[in-house]
Amino acid sequence: MYLDNSATTQVSEEVFEEMKPYFTEEFGNPSTLYKYGRESKKALNQARQRVADAINAKPEEIIFTSGGSESDNLAIKGIAFKLAKKGKHIITTEIEHPAVTETLHFLESLDFKVTYLPVYENGIIKIEDLKEAITDETILITVMHANNEIGTVQPIEEIGKIAKEHGIKFHTDAVQSFGKIEVDVEKLNVDLLSLSSHKLNGPKGVGAIYIRKGTRLVPLIHGGGQERGIRAGTENVPGIVGFGKACELASQQLEEHYEKLSSIRDELIEKVLSTVPEAYVNGDREQRLPNLVNFRFKAIEGESLILLLDAKGYQASTGSACSSNKLEASPVLTALGLDPVDVHGSLRISLAPESDTFDIDEFVGIIAESVARLREMSPLWNQELDYDGVMCSKHGDDCRMC
Ligand SMILES: *Cc1c(COP(=O)(O)O)cnc(C)c1O
């Protein structure tokens, strides 16, 4: 049972069928004038229309990219480089995706100043903090729509209004929210918005950026002038066609999927919290995606739990309490103000519409059993310990968790 749909999703059969001809007979370069090229160009235009329709944009406001990471980079660097003469201050949050935070760290090395808004225990920013952070130098606000680890949804509409009042460009990363909740660029008041195909049953390596008409930015990739000169390079036609189809399907099924996913999620939350002692939900209970929940179990290591669940056939993730190559506490969970030891006991479950085939009772039973087994071995569970004395060299001295 695959329960890690926030990491990636399976390409749906309909999407795959739509893509197939563009790998074989319809192989033309969309920039050429003869028939093959024209057919590819037509397919690109149709996909562009489908993406635009899904977010209430105009087709000329959609630029195809290689995915969410590129779209985030293009939005942030593109605006920063365009407006550097006007000011060098950017506002963001403490819980952005690395495609945003690492881009901002890079800009800090070029003397840009970045304010990271706190998110508090519920994983949501406060509008007053944003208002206070704005200066005459502020050129860009970038705040994600929904978080990929805990699923909380930010007040994008309100942030957009404030950005507009101050004449500041506003970008949101909508990679996780798109296809799960409504994403309407007019309602959200955004100037730039990032999308990725593989999080919504489309192929990997393709995405888009919405750029509101009249918003100018510096390209990342210079070359043959494709995508209105904003993103050079021969277009990934099969990928873009698949992405277009995935957008069409996702918006047709949005409400039906919302109902289905949120009812599975709520049942899961209710059963986990009533079955497993000392279990909690990370982040706000209301302002969240329908398909994602991040649990916290006291005194266990998330990684060990993942392996026990995997052995039983359930694939989930920790929500990167420690990413696989770094033994670092998750910045997102840390930003919630959790104790460093508690940050490690997390489990992220992210559902897809096809998840309704799984037996929630059986799954919760396995979680309860696994957590109990890990706690039997856990010094944190078995002894009265003063948390101040339990840290390792990464987290502090003599950590018993690592
Ligand atoms: C997955 C993800 C990205 C990166 O998208 P890719 O297409 O994998 O580059 C960016 N932001 C968020 C919130 C994501 O979940």
Short mmCIF file of C-alpha atoms and ligand atoms in Angstrom, two decimals:
data_model
loop_
_atom_site.label_atom_id
_atom_site.label_comp_id
_atom_site.label_asym_id
_atom_site.label_seq_id
_atom_site.Cartn_x
_atom_site.Cartn_y
_atom_site.Cartn_z
CA MET A 1 0.00 0.00 0.00
CA TYR A 2 1.56 3.27 -1.17
CA LEU A 3 0.92 6.09 1.31
CA ASP A 4 3.56 8.59 0.24
CA ASN A 5 1.73 10.56 -2.44
CA SER A 6 3.24 13.85 -1.30
CA ALA A 7 6.61 12.52 -2.44
CA THR A 8 5.31 11.48 -5.84
CA THR A 9 2.35 9.75 -7.49
CA GLN A 10 1.73 7.06 -10.06
CA VAL A 11 1.07 8.23 -13.62
CA SER A 12 -2.56 7.47 -14.35
CA GLU A 13 -3.52 5.26 -17.29
CA GLU A 14 -5.39 8.08 -19.05
CA VAL A 15 -2.39 10.39 -18.74
CA PHE A 16 -0.03 7.72 -20.08
CA GLU A 17 -2.30 6.99 -23.08
CA GLU A 18 -2.43 10.69 -23.93
CA MET A 19 1.39 10.94 -23.87
CA LYS A 20 2.22 7.84 -25.93
CA PRO A 21 1.90 9.22 -29.50
CA TYR A 22 4.29 12.06 -28.66
CA PHE A 23 7.09 9.58 -27.97
CA THR A 24 6.60 7.85 -31.34
CA GLU A 25 4.81 9.16 -34.43
CA GLU A 26 4.21 12.73 -33.18
CA PHE A 27 7.86 13.52 -32.58
CA GLY A 28 8.10 16.93 -34.28
CA ASN A 29 9.86 19.92 -32.81
CA PRO A 30 7.13 22.46 -31.97
CA SER A 31 9.30 25.32 -33.26
CA THR A 32 9.30 24.01 -36.84
CA LEU A 33 6.83 25.04 -39.51
CA TYR A 34 6.00 21.80 -41.34
CA LYS A 35 3.25 19.38 -40.39
CA TYR A 36 5.07 17.39 -37.66
CA GLY A 37 6.08 20.58 -35.94
CA ARG A 38 2.61 22.04 -36.21
CA GLU A 39 1.07 18.94 -34.62
CA SER A 40 3.44 19.19 -31.67
CA LYS A 41 2.75 22.91 -31.36
CA LYS A 42 -0.97 22.19 -31.30
CA ALA A 43 -0.46 19.65 -28.51
CA LEU A 44 1.57 22.19 -26.52
CA ASN A 45 -1.13 24.80 -26.92
CA GLN A 46 -3.84 22.41 -25.80
CA ALA A 47 -1.83 21.47 -22.70
CA ARG A 48 -1.21 25.15 -21.97
CA GLN A 49 -4.94 25.82 -22.17
CA ARG A 50 -5.67 22.90 -19.82
CA VAL A 51 -3.18 24.09 -17.21
CA ALA A 52 -4.47 27.66 -17.49
CA ASP A 53 -8.10 26.52 -17.11
CA ALA A 54 -7.22 24.51 -14.01
CA ILE A 55 -5.99 27.63 -12.16
CA ASN A 56 -8.20 30.30 -13.78
CA ALA A 57 -5.31 31.85 -15.73
CA LYS A 58 -4.82 32.78 -19.39
CA PRO A 59 -2.77 30.40 -21.54
CA GLU A 60 -0.17 33.11 -22.26
CA GLU A 61 0.48 33.34 -18.51
CA ILE A 62 1.68 29.70 -18.35
CA ILE A 63 5.36 28.83 -18.93
CA PHE A 64 6.36 25.16 -18.93
CA THR A 65 9.41 24.17 -16.87
CA SER A 66 11.11 20.98 -15.70
CA GLY A 67 9.08 20.90 -12.49
CA GLY A 68 8.35 22.54 -9.16
CA SER A 69 11.97 23.18 -8.25
CA GLU A 70 12.70 25.03 -11.48
CA SER A 71 9.50 27.05 -11.20
CA ASP A 72 10.42 28.12 -7.65
CA ASN A 73 13.95 29.07 -8.76
CA LEU A 74 12.65 30.98 -11.77
CA ALA A 75 10.07 32.91 -9.76
CA ILE A 76 12.43 33.90 -6.96
CA LYS A 77 15.70 34.54 -8.83
CA GLY A 78 13.80 35.96 -11.79
CA ILE A 79 12.11 38.63 -9.68
CA ALA A 80 15.14 39.22 -7.43
CA PHE A 81 17.44 39.90 -10.39
CA LYS A 82 14.82 41.99 -12.18
CA LEU A 83 14.07 44.20 -9.17
CA ALA A 84 17.44 44.28 -7.36
CA LYS A 85 17.83 47.98 -8.13
CA LYS A 86 14.53 48.71 -6.39
CA GLY A 87 15.37 46.76 -3.23
CA LYS A 88 16.97 43.58 -1.95
CA HIS A 89 14.57 42.38 0.73
CA ILE A 90 12.48 39.21 0.43
CA ILE A 91 9.93 37.79 2.89
CA THR A 92 9.22 34.07 3.27
CA THR A 93 8.35 31.54 5.99
CA GLU A 94 10.32 29.09 8.10
CA ILE A 95 8.65 26.07 6.47
CA GLU A 96 9.20 26.44 2.73
CA HIS A 97 10.29 23.60 0.45
CA PRO A 98 14.10 23.41 -0.08
CA ALA A 99 13.58 24.61 -3.68
CA VAL A 100 12.57 27.93 -2.09
CA THR A 101 14.83 28.05 0.98
CA GLU A 102 17.99 27.01 -0.85
CA THR A 103 17.28 29.57 -3.59
CA LEU A 104 16.92 32.22 -0.89
CA HIS A 105 20.16 31.11 0.79
CA PHE A 106 21.87 31.54 -2.55
CA LEU A 107 20.44 35.05 -2.87
CA GLU A 108 21.60 35.86 0.67
CA SER A 109 25.13 35.10 -0.54
CA LEU A 110 24.54 37.86 -3.11
CA ASP A 111 23.58 40.36 -0.40
CA PHE A 112 19.84 39.98 -0.54
CA LYS A 113 18.18 40.10 2.89
CA VAL A 114 15.54 37.52 3.77
CA THR A 115 12.97 37.59 6.58
CA TYR A 116 11.72 34.13 7.64
CA LEU A 117 8.27 34.45 9.21
CA PRO A 118 7.56 32.12 12.16
CA VAL A 119 4.68 29.65 11.85
CA TYR A 120 3.89 28.87 15.49
CA GLU A 121 2.54 25.59 16.81
CA ASN A 122 -0.22 25.30 14.21
CA GLY A 123 2.18 25.66 11.25
CA ILE A 124 0.55 28.85 9.93
CA ILE A 125 1.97 32.37 9.69
CA LYS A 126 0.40 35.40 11.35
CA ILE A 127 -0.64 38.26 9.08
CA GLU A 128 0.56 40.83 11.65
CA ASP A 129 4.07 39.37 11.42
CA LEU A 130 3.99 39.79 7.67
CA LYS A 131 2.82 43.40 7.90
CA GLU A 132 5.60 44.18 10.34
CA ALA A 133 8.25 42.59 8.15
CA ILE A 134 7.50 44.73 5.08
CA THR A 135 10.00 47.54 4.39
CA ASP A 136 10.60 50.00 1.53
CA GLU A 137 13.21 47.54 0.28
CA THR A 138 10.83 44.56 0.05
CA ILE A 139 10.51 43.35 -3.56
CA LEU A 140 9.08 39.86 -3.15
CA ILE A 141 6.98 37.76 -0.78
CA THR A 142 7.14 33.99 -1.29
CA VAL A 143 4.86 31.85 0.87
CA MET A 144 3.85 28.29 0.00
CA HIS A 145 0.16 27.48 -0.41
CA ALA A 146 0.23 24.09 1.37
CA ASN A 147 3.14 22.51 3.20
CA ASN A 148 4.56 19.22 1.92
CA GLU A 149 5.42 17.78 5.34
CA ILE A 150 2.49 18.71 7.56
CA GLY A 151 -0.15 19.75 5.01
CA THR A 152 -1.07 23.11 6.58
CA VAL A 153 -2.56 25.74 4.28
CA GLN A 154 -1.43 29.38 4.48
CA PRO A 155 -3.75 32.42 4.15
CA ILE A 156 -2.58 33.13 0.59
CA GLU A 157 -5.55 35.31 -0.36
CA GLU A 158 -4.89 37.72 2.50
CA ILE A 159 -1.14 37.76 1.95
CA GLY A 160 -1.80 38.54 -1.71
CA LYS A 161 -3.98 41.52 -0.81
CA ILE A 162 -1.28 42.97 1.42
CA ALA A 163 1.40 42.40 -1.22
CA LYS A 164 -0.77 44.18 -3.80
CA GLU A 165 -1.41 47.16 -1.48
CA HIS A 166 2.34 47.59 -1.07
CA GLY A 167 3.20 46.98 -4.74
CA ILE A 168 5.26 43.91 -3.81
CA LYS A 169 5.42 40.85 -6.10
CA PHE A 170 3.90 37.72 -4.56
CA HIS A 171 4.87 34.13 -5.35
CA THR A 172 3.34 30.94 -3.98
CA ASP A 173 4.49 27.35 -4.33
CA ALA A 174 1.22 25.51 -5.04
CA VAL A 175 2.84 22.16 -5.84
CA GLN A 176 1.10 20.33 -2.97
CA SER A 177 -2.21 22.16 -3.00
CA PHE A 178 -2.85 21.94 -6.74
CA GLY A 179 -5.36 19.17 -7.45
CA LYS A 180 -6.23 18.82 -3.73
CA ILE A 181 -7.90 22.15 -2.95
CA GLU A 182 -8.99 25.04 -5.17
CA VAL A 183 -6.10 26.95 -6.75
CA ASP A 184 -7.43 30.07 -8.47
CA VAL A 185 -4.82 32.73 -9.27
CA GLU A 186 -7.42 35.51 -9.20
CA LYS A 187 -8.86 34.59 -5.81
CA LEU A 188 -5.39 33.99 -4.38
CA ASN A 189 -4.08 37.39 -5.58
CA VAL A 190 -0.75 35.94 -6.72
CA ASP A 191 1.68 37.21 -9.36
CA LEU A 192 3.63 33.97 -9.66
CA LEU A 193 2.68 30.39 -8.83
CA SER A 194 4.64 27.12 -9.11
CA LEU A 195 3.18 23.78 -10.23
CA SER A 196 4.60 20.29 -10.66
CA SER A 197 3.14 17.43 -12.67
CA HIS A 198 4.35 14.38 -10.76
CA LYS A 199 2.48 15.26 -7.56
CA LEU A 200 -0.84 14.90 -9.37
CA ASN A 201 -0.62 11.66 -11.34
CA GLY A 202 1.35 13.23 -14.19
CA PRO A 203 4.88 12.38 -15.36
CA LYS A 204 8.06 13.50 -13.56
CA GLY A 205 10.36 16.23 -14.85
CA VAL A 206 7.67 18.66 -15.97
CA GLY A 207 5.85 21.55 -14.34
CA ALA A 208 4.83 25.11 -14.95
CA ILE A 209 5.01 28.59 -13.60
CA TYR A 210 2.11 31.00 -13.77
CA ILE A 211 3.32 34.56 -14.42
CA ARG A 212 0.64 37.24 -14.19
CA LYS A 213 0.40 39.39 -17.31
CA GLY A 214 2.69 42.40 -16.96
CA THR A 215 5.06 40.73 -14.44
CA ARG A 216 8.61 40.86 -15.76
CA LEU A 217 11.42 38.56 -14.68
CA VAL A 218 14.92 37.54 -15.72
CA PRO A 219 15.09 34.03 -17.29
CA LEU A 220 17.20 31.25 -15.76
CA ILE A 221 17.82 29.52 -19.09
CA HIS A 222 18.78 31.60 -22.12
CA GLY A 223 18.68 30.18 -25.62
CA GLY A 224 16.34 29.71 -28.56
CA GLY A 225 13.48 31.84 -27.29
CA GLN A 226 10.96 29.08 -26.52
CA GLU A 227 8.23 29.78 -23.97
CA ARG A 228 8.17 33.47 -24.92
CA GLY A 229 11.87 33.81 -24.18
CA ILE A 230 11.34 33.04 -20.48
CA ARG A 231 12.45 29.41 -20.63
CA ALA A 232 14.62 28.39 -23.58
CA GLY A 233 15.04 24.79 -24.73
CA THR A 234 13.04 22.46 -26.97
CA GLU A 235 9.89 21.65 -25.03
CA ASN A 236 9.33 18.28 -23.35
CA VAL A 237 6.27 17.64 -25.52
CA PRO A 238 5.20 14.19 -24.19
CA GLY A 239 5.69 15.36 -20.59
CA ILE A 240 3.77 18.57 -21.16
CA VAL A 241 0.92 16.70 -22.86
CA GLY A 242 0.75 14.33 -19.87
CA PHE A 243 0.82 17.23 -17.43
CA GLY A 244 -2.01 18.95 -19.33
CA LYS A 245 -4.14 15.82 -19.13
CA ALA A 246 -3.37 15.37 -15.42
CA CYS A 247 -4.50 18.98 -14.79
CA GLU A 248 -7.73 18.44 -16.69
CA LEU A 249 -8.54 15.26 -14.75
CA ALA A 250 -7.57 16.77 -11.39
CA SER A 251 -9.83 19.78 -11.82
CA GLN A 252 -12.77 17.71 -13.06
CA GLN A 253 -12.49 15.48 -9.99
CA LEU A 254 -11.47 18.06 -7.40
CA GLU A 255 -14.61 18.07 -5.28
CA GLU A 256 -15.21 14.35 -5.46
CA HIS A 257 -11.60 13.67 -4.45
CA TYR A 258 -11.72 16.24 -1.68
CA GLU A 259 -14.68 14.52 -0.06
CA LYS A 260 -13.18 11.07 -0.44
CA LEU A 261 -9.68 11.97 0.77
CA SER A 262 -10.75 14.07 3.73
CA SER A 263 -13.08 11.37 5.00
CA ILE A 264 -10.29 8.74 4.87
CA ARG A 265 -7.90 11.21 6.53
CA ASP A 266 -10.35 12.03 9.32
CA GLU A 267 -11.07 8.39 10.02
CA LEU A 268 -7.34 7.69 10.11
CA ILE A 269 -6.68 10.56 12.52
CA GLU A 270 -9.55 9.58 14.78
CA LYS A 271 -8.46 5.93 14.94
CA VAL A 272 -4.74 6.61 15.43
CA LEU A 273 -5.35 9.11 18.22
CA SER A 274 -7.78 6.81 20.00
CA THR A 275 -5.63 3.65 19.62
CA VAL A 276 -2.03 4.78 20.12
CA PRO A 277 -1.08 6.38 23.45
CA GLU A 278 0.85 9.69 23.30
CA ALA A 279 0.09 10.27 19.63
CA TYR A 280 -0.45 13.75 18.19
CA VAL A 281 -1.15 15.47 14.88
CA ASN A 282 1.48 18.00 13.76
CA GLY A 283 0.04 21.27 12.47
CA ASP A 284 -3.41 22.82 12.40
CA ARG A 285 -6.33 20.38 12.38
CA GLU A 286 -8.61 22.51 10.17
CA GLN A 287 -6.43 24.50 7.80
CA ARG A 288 -4.94 21.51 6.02
CA LEU A 289 -4.89 19.47 2.83
CA PRO A 290 -7.44 16.66 2.56
CA ASN A 291 -4.82 14.03 1.74
CA LEU A 292 -2.02 14.60 4.22
CA VAL A 293 -1.50 13.99 7.91
CA ASN A 294 1.69 14.09 9.94
CA PHE A 295 1.57 12.19 13.24
CA ARG A 296 3.96 12.44 16.13
CA PHE A 297 4.53 9.52 18.52
CA LYS A 298 6.37 10.20 21.69
CA ALA A 299 9.70 8.47 22.39
CA ILE A 300 10.23 6.67 19.09
CA GLU A 301 12.32 7.20 15.97
CA GLY A 302 10.27 7.81 12.82
CA GLU A 303 12.81 5.98 10.65
CA SER A 304 12.43 2.76 12.63
CA LEU A 305 8.66 3.01 12.36
CA ILE A 306 8.90 3.49 8.58
CA LEU A 307 10.94 0.29 8.29
CA LEU A 308 8.50 -1.73 10.41
CA LEU A 309 5.57 -0.45 8.34
CA ASP A 310 7.45 -1.17 5.11
CA ALA A 311 8.00 -4.77 6.25
CA LYS A 312 4.20 -5.05 6.51
CA GLY A 313 3.72 -3.58 3.03
CA TYR A 314 2.88 0.03 3.91
CA GLN A 315 5.00 2.75 2.36
CA ALA A 316 4.99 6.07 4.18
CA SER A 317 7.65 8.58 5.15
CA THR A 318 8.80 10.50 8.19
CA GLY A 319 8.05 13.80 6.55
CA SER A 320 11.84 14.02 6.59
CA ALA A 321 12.43 14.16 10.35
CA CYS A 322 15.89 13.25 9.20
CA SER A 323 16.36 13.29 5.45
CA SER A 324 18.03 10.07 4.37
CA ASN A 325 21.49 11.55 3.86
CA LYS A 326 21.59 14.14 6.63
CA LEU A 327 21.01 13.49 10.30
CA GLU A 328 19.27 16.79 10.72
CA ALA A 329 15.99 17.47 12.44
CA SER A 330 13.25 18.56 10.04
CA PRO A 331 13.26 22.37 9.82
CA VAL A 332 9.47 22.26 9.34
CA LEU A 333 8.77 20.32 12.54
CA THR A 334 11.40 22.34 14.39
CA ALA A 335 9.62 25.52 13.28
CA LEU A 336 6.48 24.29 15.08
CA GLY A 337 8.45 24.74 18.28
CA LEU A 338 8.53 21.01 19.09
CA ASP A 339 11.08 19.58 21.47
CA PRO A 340 14.08 18.32 19.41
CA VAL A 341 13.46 14.78 20.65
CA ASP A 342 9.77 14.85 19.62
CA VAL A 343 10.67 16.01 16.12
CA HIS A 344 12.15 12.57 15.45
CA GLY A 345 9.01 10.57 16.12
CA SER A 346 7.00 11.65 13.11
CA LEU A 347 5.11 9.75 10.42
CA ARG A 348 3.69 11.38 7.29
CA ILE A 349 0.78 9.67 5.56
CA SER A 350 -0.21 11.14 2.21
CA LEU A 351 -3.19 9.66 0.41
CA ALA A 352 -4.27 9.45 -3.21
CA PRO A 353 -7.82 8.97 -4.51
CA GLU A 354 -7.03 5.29 -5.06
CA SER A 355 -6.17 4.94 -1.34
CA ASP A 356 -9.78 4.01 -0.55
CA THR A 357 -8.87 0.38 -1.10
CA PHE A 358 -6.85 0.13 2.10
CA ASP A 359 -8.02 -1.26 5.39
CA ILE A 360 -7.69 1.57 7.91
CA ASP A 361 -8.32 -0.67 10.93
CA GLU A 362 -5.60 -3.06 9.90
CA PHE A 363 -3.19 -0.22 9.21
CA VAL A 364 -3.86 1.50 12.54
CA GLY A 365 -3.42 -1.86 14.27
CA ILE A 366 0.00 -2.23 12.66
CA ILE A 367 0.99 1.30 13.65
CA ALA A 368 -0.07 0.68 17.25
CA GLU A 369 1.82 -2.62 17.39
CA SER A 370 4.95 -1.12 15.82
CA VAL A 371 4.96 1.93 18.07
CA ALA A 372 4.56 -0.32 21.13
CA ARG A 373 7.45 -2.51 19.97
CA LEU A 374 9.72 0.49 19.43
CA ARG A 375 8.80 1.93 22.80
CA GLU A 376 9.77 -1.31 24.52
CA MET A 377 13.30 -0.63 23.31
CA SER A 378 13.21 3.10 23.86
CA PRO A 379 15.12 4.51 26.83
CA LEU A 380 12.99 7.64 26.46
CA TRP A 381 9.81 5.68 27.00
CA ASN A 382 11.12 3.47 29.78
CA GLN A 383 12.91 5.97 31.93
CA GLU A 384 12.01 9.23 33.47
CA LEU A 385 14.45 11.41 31.58
CA ASP A 386 15.22 15.03 31.67
CA TYR A 387 15.14 16.07 28.01
CA ASP A 388 17.94 18.57 28.59
CA GLY A 389 20.37 15.73 29.17
CA VAL A 390 19.50 13.55 26.17
CA MET A 391 20.99 15.28 23.16
CA CYS A 392 23.78 14.00 20.86
CA SER A 393 26.54 16.01 19.22
CA LYS A 394 24.13 17.01 16.48
CA HIS A 395 21.28 17.69 18.84
CA GLY A 396 23.43 18.24 21.97
CA ASP A 397 25.56 15.97 24.22
CA ASP A 398 24.94 12.22 24.69
CA CYS A 399 21.69 11.94 22.72
CA ARG A 400 19.95 8.63 23.31
CA MET A 401 17.93 8.94 20.12
CA CYS A 402 20.81 8.66 17.66
C1 LIG B 1 7.78 18.28 -4.67
C2 LIG B 1 7.76 19.71 -4.34
C3 LIG B 1 8.54 20.64 -5.05
C4 LIG B 1 9.51 20.21 -6.11
O1 LIG B 1 8.88 19.80 -7.29
P1 LIG B 1 9.69 18.93 -8.35
O2 LIG B 1 8.78 18.86 -9.53
O3 LIG B 1 9.94 17.60 -7.71
O4 LIG B 1 10.95 19.68 -8.64
C5 LIG B 1 8.45 21.95 -4.72
N1 LIG B 1 7.63 22.38 -3.74
C6 LIG B 1 6.85 21.53 -3.05
C7 LIG B 1 5.94 22.06 -1.99
C8 LIG B 1 6.90 20.18 -3.31
O5 LIG B 1 6.15 19.34 -2.59
#
